[in-house]
mmCIF file of C-alpha atoms in Angstrom:
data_model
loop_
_atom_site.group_PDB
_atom_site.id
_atom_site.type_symbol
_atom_site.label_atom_id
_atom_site.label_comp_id
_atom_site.label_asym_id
_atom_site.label_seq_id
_atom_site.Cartn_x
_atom_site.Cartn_y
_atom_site.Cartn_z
ATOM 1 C CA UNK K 63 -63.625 40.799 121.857
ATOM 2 C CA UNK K 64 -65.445 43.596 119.877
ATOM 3 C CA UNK K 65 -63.613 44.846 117.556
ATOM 4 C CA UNK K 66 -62.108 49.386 118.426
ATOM 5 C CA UNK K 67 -64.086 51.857 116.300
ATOM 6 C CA UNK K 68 -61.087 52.615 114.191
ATOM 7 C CA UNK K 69 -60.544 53.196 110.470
ATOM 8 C CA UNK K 70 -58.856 49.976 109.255
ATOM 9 C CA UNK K 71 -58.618 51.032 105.653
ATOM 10 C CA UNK K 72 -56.855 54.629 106.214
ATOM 11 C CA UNK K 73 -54.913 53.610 109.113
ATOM 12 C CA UNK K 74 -50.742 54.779 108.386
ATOM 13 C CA UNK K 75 -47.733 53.479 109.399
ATOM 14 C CA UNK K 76 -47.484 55.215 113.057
ATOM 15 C CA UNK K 77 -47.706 55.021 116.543
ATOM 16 C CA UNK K 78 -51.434 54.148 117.754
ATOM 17 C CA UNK K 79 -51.745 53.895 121.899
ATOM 18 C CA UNK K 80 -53.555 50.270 122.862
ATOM 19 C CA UNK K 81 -54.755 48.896 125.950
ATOM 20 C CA UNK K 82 -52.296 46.319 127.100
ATOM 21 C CA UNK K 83 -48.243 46.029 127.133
ATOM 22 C CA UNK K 84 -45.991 43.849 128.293
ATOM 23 C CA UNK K 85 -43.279 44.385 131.019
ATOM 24 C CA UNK K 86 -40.072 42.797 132.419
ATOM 25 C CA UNK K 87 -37.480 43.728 135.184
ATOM 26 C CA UNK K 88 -33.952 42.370 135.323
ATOM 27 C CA UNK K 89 -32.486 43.110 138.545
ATOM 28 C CA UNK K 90 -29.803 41.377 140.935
ATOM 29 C CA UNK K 91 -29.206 38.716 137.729
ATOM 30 C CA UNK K 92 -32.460 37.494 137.266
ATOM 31 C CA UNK K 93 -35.223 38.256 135.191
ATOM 32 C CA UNK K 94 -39.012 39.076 137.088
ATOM 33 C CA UNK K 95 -42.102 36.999 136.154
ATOM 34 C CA UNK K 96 -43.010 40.120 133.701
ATOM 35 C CA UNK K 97 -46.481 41.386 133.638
ATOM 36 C CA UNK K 98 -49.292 43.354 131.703
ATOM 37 C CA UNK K 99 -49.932 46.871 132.517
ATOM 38 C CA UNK K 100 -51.864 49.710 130.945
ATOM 39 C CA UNK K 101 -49.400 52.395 131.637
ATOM 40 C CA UNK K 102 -47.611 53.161 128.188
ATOM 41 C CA UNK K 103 -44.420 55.598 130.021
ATOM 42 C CA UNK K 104 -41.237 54.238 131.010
ATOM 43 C CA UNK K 105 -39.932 56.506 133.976
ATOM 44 C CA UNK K 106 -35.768 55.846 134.460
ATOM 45 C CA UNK K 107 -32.528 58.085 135.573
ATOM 46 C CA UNK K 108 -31.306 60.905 133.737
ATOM 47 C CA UNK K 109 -28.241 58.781 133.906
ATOM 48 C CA UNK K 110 -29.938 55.875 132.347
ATOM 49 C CA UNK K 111 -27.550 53.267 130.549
ATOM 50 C CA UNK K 112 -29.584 53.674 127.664
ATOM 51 C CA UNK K 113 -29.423 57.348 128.049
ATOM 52 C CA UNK K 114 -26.001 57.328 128.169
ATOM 53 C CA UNK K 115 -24.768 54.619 126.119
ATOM 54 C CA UNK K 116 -27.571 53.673 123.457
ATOM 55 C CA UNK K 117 -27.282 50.446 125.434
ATOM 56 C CA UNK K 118 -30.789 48.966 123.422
ATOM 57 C CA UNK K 119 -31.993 46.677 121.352
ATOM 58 C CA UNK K 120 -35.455 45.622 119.261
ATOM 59 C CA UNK K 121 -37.870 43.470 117.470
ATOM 60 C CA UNK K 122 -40.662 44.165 115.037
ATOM 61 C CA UNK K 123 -43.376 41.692 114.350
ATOM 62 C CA UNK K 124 -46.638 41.557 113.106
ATOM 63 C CA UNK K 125 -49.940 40.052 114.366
ATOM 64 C CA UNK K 126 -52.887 39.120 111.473
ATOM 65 C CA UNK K 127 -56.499 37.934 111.344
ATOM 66 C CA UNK K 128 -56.711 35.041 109.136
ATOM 67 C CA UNK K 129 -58.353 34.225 106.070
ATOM 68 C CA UNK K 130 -60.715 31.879 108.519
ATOM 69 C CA UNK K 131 -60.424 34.401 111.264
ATOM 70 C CA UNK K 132 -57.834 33.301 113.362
ATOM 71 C CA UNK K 133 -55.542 35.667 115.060
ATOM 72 C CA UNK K 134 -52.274 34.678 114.676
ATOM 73 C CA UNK K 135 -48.254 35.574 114.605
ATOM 74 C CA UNK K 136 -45.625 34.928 112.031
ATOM 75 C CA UNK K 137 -42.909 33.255 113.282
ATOM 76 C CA UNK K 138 -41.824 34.646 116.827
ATOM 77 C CA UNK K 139 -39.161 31.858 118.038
ATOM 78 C CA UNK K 140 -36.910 33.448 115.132
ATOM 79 C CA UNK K 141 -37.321 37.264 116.752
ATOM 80 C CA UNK K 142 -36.946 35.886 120.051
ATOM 81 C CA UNK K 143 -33.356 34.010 118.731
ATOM 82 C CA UNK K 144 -32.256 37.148 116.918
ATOM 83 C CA UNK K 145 -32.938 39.483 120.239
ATOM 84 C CA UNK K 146 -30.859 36.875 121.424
ATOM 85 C CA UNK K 147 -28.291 37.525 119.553
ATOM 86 C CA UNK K 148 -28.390 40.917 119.484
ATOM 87 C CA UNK K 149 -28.452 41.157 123.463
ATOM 88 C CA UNK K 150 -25.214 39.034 123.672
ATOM 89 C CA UNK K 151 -23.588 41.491 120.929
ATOM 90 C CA UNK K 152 -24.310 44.071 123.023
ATOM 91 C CA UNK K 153 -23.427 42.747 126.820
ATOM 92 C CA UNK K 154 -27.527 42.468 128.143
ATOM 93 C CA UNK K 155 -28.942 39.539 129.389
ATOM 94 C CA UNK K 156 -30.992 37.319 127.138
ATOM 95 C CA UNK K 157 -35.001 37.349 127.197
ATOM 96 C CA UNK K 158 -35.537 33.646 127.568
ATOM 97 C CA UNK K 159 -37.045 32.601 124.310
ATOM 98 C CA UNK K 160 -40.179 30.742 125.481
ATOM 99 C CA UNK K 161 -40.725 33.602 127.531
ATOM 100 C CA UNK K 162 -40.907 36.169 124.791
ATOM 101 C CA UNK K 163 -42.927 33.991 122.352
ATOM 102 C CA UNK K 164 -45.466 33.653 125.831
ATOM 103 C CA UNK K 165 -45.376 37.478 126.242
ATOM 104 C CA UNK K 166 -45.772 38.052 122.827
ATOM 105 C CA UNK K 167 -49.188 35.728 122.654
ATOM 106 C CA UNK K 168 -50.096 38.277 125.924
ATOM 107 C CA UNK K 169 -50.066 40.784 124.341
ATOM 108 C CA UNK K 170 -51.814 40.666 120.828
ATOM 109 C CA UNK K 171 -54.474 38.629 123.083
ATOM 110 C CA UNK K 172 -54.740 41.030 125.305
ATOM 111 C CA UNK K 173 -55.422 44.091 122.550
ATOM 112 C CA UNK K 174 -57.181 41.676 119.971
ATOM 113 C CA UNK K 175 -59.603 44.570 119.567
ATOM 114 C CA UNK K 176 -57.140 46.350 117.410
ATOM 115 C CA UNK K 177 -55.932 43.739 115.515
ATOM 116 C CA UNK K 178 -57.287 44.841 112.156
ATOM 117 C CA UNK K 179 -59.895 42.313 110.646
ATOM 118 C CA UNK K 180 -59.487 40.485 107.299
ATOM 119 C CA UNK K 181 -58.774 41.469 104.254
ATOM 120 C CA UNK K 182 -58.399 45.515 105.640
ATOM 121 C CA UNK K 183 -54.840 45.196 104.804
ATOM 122 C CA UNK K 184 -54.184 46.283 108.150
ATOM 123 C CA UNK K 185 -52.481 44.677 110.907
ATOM 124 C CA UNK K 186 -50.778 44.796 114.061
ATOM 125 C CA UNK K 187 -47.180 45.915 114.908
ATOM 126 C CA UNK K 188 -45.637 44.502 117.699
ATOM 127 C CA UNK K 189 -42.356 45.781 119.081
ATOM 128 C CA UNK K 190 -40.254 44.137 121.387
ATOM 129 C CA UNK K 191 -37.360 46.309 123.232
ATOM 130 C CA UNK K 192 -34.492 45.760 125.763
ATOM 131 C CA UNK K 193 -32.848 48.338 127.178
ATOM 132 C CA UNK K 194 -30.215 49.559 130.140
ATOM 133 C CA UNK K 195 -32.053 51.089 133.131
ATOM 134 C CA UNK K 196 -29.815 51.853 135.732
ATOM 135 C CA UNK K 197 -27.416 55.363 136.296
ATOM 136 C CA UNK K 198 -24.638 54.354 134.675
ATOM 137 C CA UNK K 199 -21.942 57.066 133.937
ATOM 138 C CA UNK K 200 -18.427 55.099 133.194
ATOM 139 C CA UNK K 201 -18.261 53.539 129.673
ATOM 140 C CA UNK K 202 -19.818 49.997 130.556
ATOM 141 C CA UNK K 203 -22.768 47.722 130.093
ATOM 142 C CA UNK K 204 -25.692 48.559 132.756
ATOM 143 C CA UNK K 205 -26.745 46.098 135.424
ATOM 144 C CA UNK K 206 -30.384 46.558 135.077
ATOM 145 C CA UNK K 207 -32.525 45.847 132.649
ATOM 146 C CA UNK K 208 -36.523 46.353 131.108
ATOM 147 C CA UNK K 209 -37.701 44.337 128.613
ATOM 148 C CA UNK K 210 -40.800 45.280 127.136
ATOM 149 C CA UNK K 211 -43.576 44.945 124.174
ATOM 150 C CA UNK K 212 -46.024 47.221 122.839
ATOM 151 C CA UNK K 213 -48.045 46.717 119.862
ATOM 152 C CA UNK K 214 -50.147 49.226 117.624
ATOM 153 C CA UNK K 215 -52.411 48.723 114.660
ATOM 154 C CA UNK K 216 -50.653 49.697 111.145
ATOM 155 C CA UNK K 217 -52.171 50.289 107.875
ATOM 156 C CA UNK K 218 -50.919 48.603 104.770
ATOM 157 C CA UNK K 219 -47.480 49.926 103.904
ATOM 158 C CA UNK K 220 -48.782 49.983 99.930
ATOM 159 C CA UNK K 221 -51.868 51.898 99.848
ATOM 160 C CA UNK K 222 -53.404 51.198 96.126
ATOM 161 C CA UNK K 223 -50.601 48.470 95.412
ATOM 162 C CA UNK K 224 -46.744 48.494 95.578
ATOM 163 C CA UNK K 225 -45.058 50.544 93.164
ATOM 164 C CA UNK K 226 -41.171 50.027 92.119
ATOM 165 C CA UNK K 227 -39.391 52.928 93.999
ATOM 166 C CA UNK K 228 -35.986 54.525 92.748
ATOM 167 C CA UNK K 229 -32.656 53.652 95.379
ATOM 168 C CA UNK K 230 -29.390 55.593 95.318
ATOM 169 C CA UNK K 231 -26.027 54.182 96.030
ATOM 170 C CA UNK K 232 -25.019 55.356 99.377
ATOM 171 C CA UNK K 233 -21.602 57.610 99.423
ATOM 172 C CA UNK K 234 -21.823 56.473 103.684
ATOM 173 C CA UNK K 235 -21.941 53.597 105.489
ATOM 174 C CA UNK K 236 -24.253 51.890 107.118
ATOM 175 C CA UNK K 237 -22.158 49.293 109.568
ATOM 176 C CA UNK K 238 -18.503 49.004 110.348
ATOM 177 C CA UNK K 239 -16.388 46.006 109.558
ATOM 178 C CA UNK K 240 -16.916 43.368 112.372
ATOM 179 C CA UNK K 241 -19.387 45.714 113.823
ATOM 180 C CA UNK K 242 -22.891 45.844 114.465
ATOM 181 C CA UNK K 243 -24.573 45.506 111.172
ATOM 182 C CA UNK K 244 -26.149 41.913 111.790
ATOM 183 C CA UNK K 245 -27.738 42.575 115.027
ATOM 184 C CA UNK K 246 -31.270 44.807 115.717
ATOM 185 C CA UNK K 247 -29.997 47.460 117.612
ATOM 186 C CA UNK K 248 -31.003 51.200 118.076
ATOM 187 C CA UNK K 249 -27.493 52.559 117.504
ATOM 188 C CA UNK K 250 -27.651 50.928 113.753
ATOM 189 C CA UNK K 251 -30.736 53.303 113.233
ATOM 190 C CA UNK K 252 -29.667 56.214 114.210
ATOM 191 C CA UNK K 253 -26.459 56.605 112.488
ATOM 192 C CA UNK K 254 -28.658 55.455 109.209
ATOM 193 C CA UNK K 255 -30.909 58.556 109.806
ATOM 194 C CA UNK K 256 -28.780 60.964 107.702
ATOM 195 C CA UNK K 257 -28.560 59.051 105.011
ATOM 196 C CA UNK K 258 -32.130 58.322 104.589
ATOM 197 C CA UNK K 259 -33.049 62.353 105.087
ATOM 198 C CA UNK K 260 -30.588 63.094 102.456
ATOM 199 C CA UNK K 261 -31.766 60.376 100.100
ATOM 200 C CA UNK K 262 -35.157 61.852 100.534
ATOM 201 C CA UNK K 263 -34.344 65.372 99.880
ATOM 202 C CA UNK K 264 -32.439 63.972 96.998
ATOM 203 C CA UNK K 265 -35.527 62.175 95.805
ATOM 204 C CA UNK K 266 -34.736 58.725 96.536
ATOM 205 C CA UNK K 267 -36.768 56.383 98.260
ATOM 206 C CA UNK K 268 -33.837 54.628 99.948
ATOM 207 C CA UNK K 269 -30.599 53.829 100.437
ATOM 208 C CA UNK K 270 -28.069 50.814 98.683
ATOM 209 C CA UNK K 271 -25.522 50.481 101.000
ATOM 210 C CA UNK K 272 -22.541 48.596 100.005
ATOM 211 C CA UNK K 273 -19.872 46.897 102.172
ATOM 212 C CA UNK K 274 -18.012 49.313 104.565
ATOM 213 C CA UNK K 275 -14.843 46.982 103.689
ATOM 214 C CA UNK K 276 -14.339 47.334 99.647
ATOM 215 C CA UNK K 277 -17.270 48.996 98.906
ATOM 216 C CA UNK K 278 -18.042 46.705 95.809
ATOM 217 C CA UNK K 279 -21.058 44.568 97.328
ATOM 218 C CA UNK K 280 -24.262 45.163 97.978
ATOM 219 C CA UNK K 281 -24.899 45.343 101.370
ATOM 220 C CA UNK K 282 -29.033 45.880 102.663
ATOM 221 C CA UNK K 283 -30.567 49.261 102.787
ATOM 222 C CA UNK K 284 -30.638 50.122 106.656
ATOM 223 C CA UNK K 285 -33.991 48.575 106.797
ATOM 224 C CA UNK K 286 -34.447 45.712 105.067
ATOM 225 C CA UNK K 287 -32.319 43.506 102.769
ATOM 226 C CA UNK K 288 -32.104 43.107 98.987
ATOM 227 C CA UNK K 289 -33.490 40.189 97.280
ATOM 228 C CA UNK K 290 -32.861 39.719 92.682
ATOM 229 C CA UNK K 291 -34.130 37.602 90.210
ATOM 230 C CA UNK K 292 -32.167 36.706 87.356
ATOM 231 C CA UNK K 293 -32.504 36.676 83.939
ATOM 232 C CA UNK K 294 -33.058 32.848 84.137
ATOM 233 C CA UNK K 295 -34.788 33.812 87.076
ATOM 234 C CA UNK K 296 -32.880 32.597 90.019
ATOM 235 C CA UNK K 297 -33.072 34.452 93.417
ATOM 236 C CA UNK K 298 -30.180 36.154 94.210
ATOM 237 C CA UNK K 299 -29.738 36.981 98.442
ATOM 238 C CA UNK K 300 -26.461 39.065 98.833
ATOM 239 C CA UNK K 301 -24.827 37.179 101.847
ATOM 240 C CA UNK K 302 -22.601 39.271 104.561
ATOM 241 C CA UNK K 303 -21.688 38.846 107.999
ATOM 242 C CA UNK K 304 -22.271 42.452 108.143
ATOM 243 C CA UNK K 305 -26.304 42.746 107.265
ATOM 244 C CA UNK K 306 -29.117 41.881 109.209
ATOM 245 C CA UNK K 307 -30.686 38.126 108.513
ATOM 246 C CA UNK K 308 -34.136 39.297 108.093
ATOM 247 C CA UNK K 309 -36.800 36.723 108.998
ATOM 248 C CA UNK K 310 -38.763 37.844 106.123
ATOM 249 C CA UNK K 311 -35.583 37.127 103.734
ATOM 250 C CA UNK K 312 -35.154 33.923 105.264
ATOM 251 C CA UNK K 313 -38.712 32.722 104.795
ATOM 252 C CA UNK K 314 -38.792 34.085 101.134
ATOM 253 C CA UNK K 315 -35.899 31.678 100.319
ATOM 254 C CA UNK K 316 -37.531 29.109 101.353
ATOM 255 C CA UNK K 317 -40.663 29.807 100.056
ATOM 256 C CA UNK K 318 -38.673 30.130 96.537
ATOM 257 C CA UNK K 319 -37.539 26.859 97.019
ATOM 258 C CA UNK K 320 -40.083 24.776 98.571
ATOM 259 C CA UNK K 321 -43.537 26.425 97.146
ATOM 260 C CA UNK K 322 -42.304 28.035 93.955
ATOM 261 C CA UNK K 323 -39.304 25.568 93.038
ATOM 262 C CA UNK K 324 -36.919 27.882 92.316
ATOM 263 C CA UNK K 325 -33.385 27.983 92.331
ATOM 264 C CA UNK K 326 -31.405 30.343 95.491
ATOM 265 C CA UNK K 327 -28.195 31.286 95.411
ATOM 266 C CA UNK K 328 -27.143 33.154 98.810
ATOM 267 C CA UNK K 329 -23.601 34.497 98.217
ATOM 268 C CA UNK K 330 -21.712 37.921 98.031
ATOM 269 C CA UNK K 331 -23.398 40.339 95.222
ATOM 270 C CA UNK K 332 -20.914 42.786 93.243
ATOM 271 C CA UNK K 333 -22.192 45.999 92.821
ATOM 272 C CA UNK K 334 -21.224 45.581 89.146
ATOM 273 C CA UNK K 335 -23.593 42.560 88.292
ATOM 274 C CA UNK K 336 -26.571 44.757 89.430
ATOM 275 C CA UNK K 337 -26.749 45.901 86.083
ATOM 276 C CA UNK K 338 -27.376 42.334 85.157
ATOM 277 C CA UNK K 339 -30.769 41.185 86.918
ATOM 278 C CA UNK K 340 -34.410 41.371 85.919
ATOM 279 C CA UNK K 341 -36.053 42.275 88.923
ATOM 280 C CA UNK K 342 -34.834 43.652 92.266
ATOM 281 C CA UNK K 343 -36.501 44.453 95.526
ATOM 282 C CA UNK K 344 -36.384 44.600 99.497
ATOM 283 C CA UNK K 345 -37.927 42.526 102.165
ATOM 284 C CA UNK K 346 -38.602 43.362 105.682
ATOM 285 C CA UNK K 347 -41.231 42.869 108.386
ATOM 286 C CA UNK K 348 -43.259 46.104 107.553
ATOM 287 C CA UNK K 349 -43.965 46.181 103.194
ATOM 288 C CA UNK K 350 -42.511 42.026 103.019
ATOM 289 C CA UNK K 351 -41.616 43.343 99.573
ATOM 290 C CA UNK K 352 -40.871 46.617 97.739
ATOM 291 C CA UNK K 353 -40.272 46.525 94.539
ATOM 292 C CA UNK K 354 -37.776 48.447 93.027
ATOM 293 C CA UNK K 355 -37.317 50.190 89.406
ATOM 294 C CA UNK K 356 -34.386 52.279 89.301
ATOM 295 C CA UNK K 357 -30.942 52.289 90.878
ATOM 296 C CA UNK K 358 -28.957 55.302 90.595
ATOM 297 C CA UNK K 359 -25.205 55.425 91.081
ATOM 298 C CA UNK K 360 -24.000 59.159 91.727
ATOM 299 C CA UNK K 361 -26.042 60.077 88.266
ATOM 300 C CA UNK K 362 -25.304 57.008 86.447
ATOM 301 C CA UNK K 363 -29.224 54.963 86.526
ATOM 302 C CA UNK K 364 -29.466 51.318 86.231
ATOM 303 C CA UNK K 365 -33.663 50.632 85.336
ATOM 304 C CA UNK K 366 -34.581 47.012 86.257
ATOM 305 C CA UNK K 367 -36.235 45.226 83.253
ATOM 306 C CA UNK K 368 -39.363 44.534 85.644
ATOM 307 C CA UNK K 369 -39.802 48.273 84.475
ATOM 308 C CA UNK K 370 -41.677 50.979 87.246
ATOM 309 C CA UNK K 371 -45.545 50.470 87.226
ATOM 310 C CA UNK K 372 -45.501 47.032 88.632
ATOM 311 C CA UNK K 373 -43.275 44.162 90.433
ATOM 312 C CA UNK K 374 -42.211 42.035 88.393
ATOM 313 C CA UNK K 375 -43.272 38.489 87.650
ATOM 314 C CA UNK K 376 -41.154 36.194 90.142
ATOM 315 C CA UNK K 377 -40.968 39.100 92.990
ATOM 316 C CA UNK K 378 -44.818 39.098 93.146
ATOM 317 C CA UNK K 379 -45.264 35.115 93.488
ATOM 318 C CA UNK K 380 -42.407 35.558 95.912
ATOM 319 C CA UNK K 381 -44.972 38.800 97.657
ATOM 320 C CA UNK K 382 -48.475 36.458 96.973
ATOM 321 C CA UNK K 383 -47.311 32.738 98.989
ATOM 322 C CA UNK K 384 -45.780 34.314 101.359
ATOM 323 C CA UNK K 385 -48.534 36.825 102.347
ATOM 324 C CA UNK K 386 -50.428 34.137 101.676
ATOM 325 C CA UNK K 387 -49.267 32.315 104.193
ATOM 326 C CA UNK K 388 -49.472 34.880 106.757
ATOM 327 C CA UNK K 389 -53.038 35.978 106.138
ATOM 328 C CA UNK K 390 -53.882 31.583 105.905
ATOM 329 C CA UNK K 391 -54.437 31.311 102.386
ATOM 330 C CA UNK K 392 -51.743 28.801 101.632
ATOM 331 C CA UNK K 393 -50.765 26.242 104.366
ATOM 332 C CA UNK K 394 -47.727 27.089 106.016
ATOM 333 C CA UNK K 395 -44.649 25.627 106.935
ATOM 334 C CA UNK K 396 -44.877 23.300 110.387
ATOM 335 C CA UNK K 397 -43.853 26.150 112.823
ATOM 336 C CA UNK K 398 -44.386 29.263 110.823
ATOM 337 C CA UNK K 399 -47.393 30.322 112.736
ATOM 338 C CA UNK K 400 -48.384 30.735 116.008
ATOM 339 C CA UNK K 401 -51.873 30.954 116.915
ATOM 340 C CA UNK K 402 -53.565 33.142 119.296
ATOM 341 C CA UNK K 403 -55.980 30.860 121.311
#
């Protein structure tokens, strides 16, 4: 398929409208065959469940032309098992997982003309949803159900190369104990929405939350988790049943142990030892990592070693296999990625 007349190399980090999405229906307990359609509005009740409720939940993924020029997908069985989760957290009915990995290969095939060609730094964003679509006014899950995926073509989150960015300790929190914080759902976002606006006009990149029980470990940042590197360089993954286990996290640790043979620890991070590591960043679906240079706690700054013009050493073999993975530089894993035939 030829490919859109768009401009790969300036394209942001926003909405772009493309040909093809993917629909579902739950109704009467059962989920419909799904289908593509062009239309890109969702018309419901005033009185929606998701109106009402914020009964919804989501994925984000990302679809990339190859180094050979493949199209492929980076891992989709694990979104599929964390929407999963996230649905039973919340009282929906599960998207059978076979079923969204299908409906995800639908869609990027069916808008491969806007899946950004090699080495553009572009790609494209996919985003799975679930939400409540029936009236529902008393305080209860709905009974009806959409599932749906639309994708649009992102530019590199970097433009000219990942600089460190300053964080500030959060004075709110981001998840209650035994709440929600480990599942993908819209609520989370919202109530982090504050604090990043006030971070901003603060001038902070992001957030550090720390644990809404003690408020001595280091939590994630809303979205996307920390990763360090030690002095004797070690990764460091702060461990909580109250963040969100990032599928880019999870393959970094294993690409730290497998491709780069380094030694992971994945425990509970004081607050106190930040102080202590030589490089720091976050890792997510949309920059895999950023960096970071400077952590500032209510005036008091802690500057990472790794300094802020550059990542530093370990962080950016972590960033290069495991981009290189994705863009088919470096073999992957058996079941890492998911070609688009």
């Amino acid at each position: 398929m030829e490919k859109k007349n768009i401009d790969w190399a300036n394209l942001g980090f926003g909405y772009v409208k493309t040909d093809k999405r993917f629909v579902a229906n739950f109704t009467n307990g059962a989920w419909d065959e799904g289908a593509l359609i062009e239309d890109d509005m969702i018309v419901m009740s005033e009185c929606a469940g998701v109106l009402q409720y914020a009964q919804t939940v989501f994925e984000g993924l990302k679809a990339y032309t190859t180094e050979k020029g493949n199209i492929v997908v980076f891992r989709p069985d694990l979104n599929a098992e964390r929407l999963e989760q996230s649905a039973l957290r919340l009282e929906m009915p599960v998207f059978p997982k076979d079923k969204f990995v299908d409906a995800v290969k639908q869609v990027v095939k069916a808008n491969s003309a806007y899946v950004p060609p090699y080495g553009t730094g572009a790609t494209l964003y996919l985003r799975p949803y679930m939400f409540g679509i029936n009236p529902v006014i008393g305080v209860k899950p709905a009974d009806d159900y959409q599932f749906r995926i639309f994708s649009t073509p992102v530019g590199p989150y970097f433009k000219g190369g990942a600089k460190p960015i300053t964080i500030k300790v959060s004075d709110f929190d981001r998840a209650a104990p035994h709440g929600t914080g480990h599942i993908k759902a819209g609520l989370n976002y919202a109530m982090s929405l504050h604090a990043i606006v006030t971070a901003h006009k603060e001038g902070f990149d992001e957030n550090m939350y720390l644990d809404p029980s003690t408020r001595t470990k280091v939590e994630e940042t809303g979205g996307a988790n920390f990763i360090f590197v030690t002095k004797d360089n070690k990764l460091v993954v702060p461990k909580s049943p109250s963040i969100l286990p990032s599928i880019t996290r999870r393959s970094l640790v294993q690409v730290a142990k497998d491709y780069l043979g380094l030694e992971v620890e994945e425990r509970e991070v004081l607050f106190e030892e930040v102080k202590d590591f030589a490089e720091a960043g976050l890792c997510g679906t949309a920059a895999v990592i950023s960096p970071i240079g400077k952590i500032v706690d209510h005036g008091k700054e802690f500057c990472l070693p790794s300094g802020m013009e550059q990542m530093g050493p370990t962080t950016k073999k972590l960033y290069d296999t495991l981009t290189g993975i994705q863009m088919g530089r470096i073999e992957a894993p058996k079941g890492w990625i998911e070609v688009i035939e």
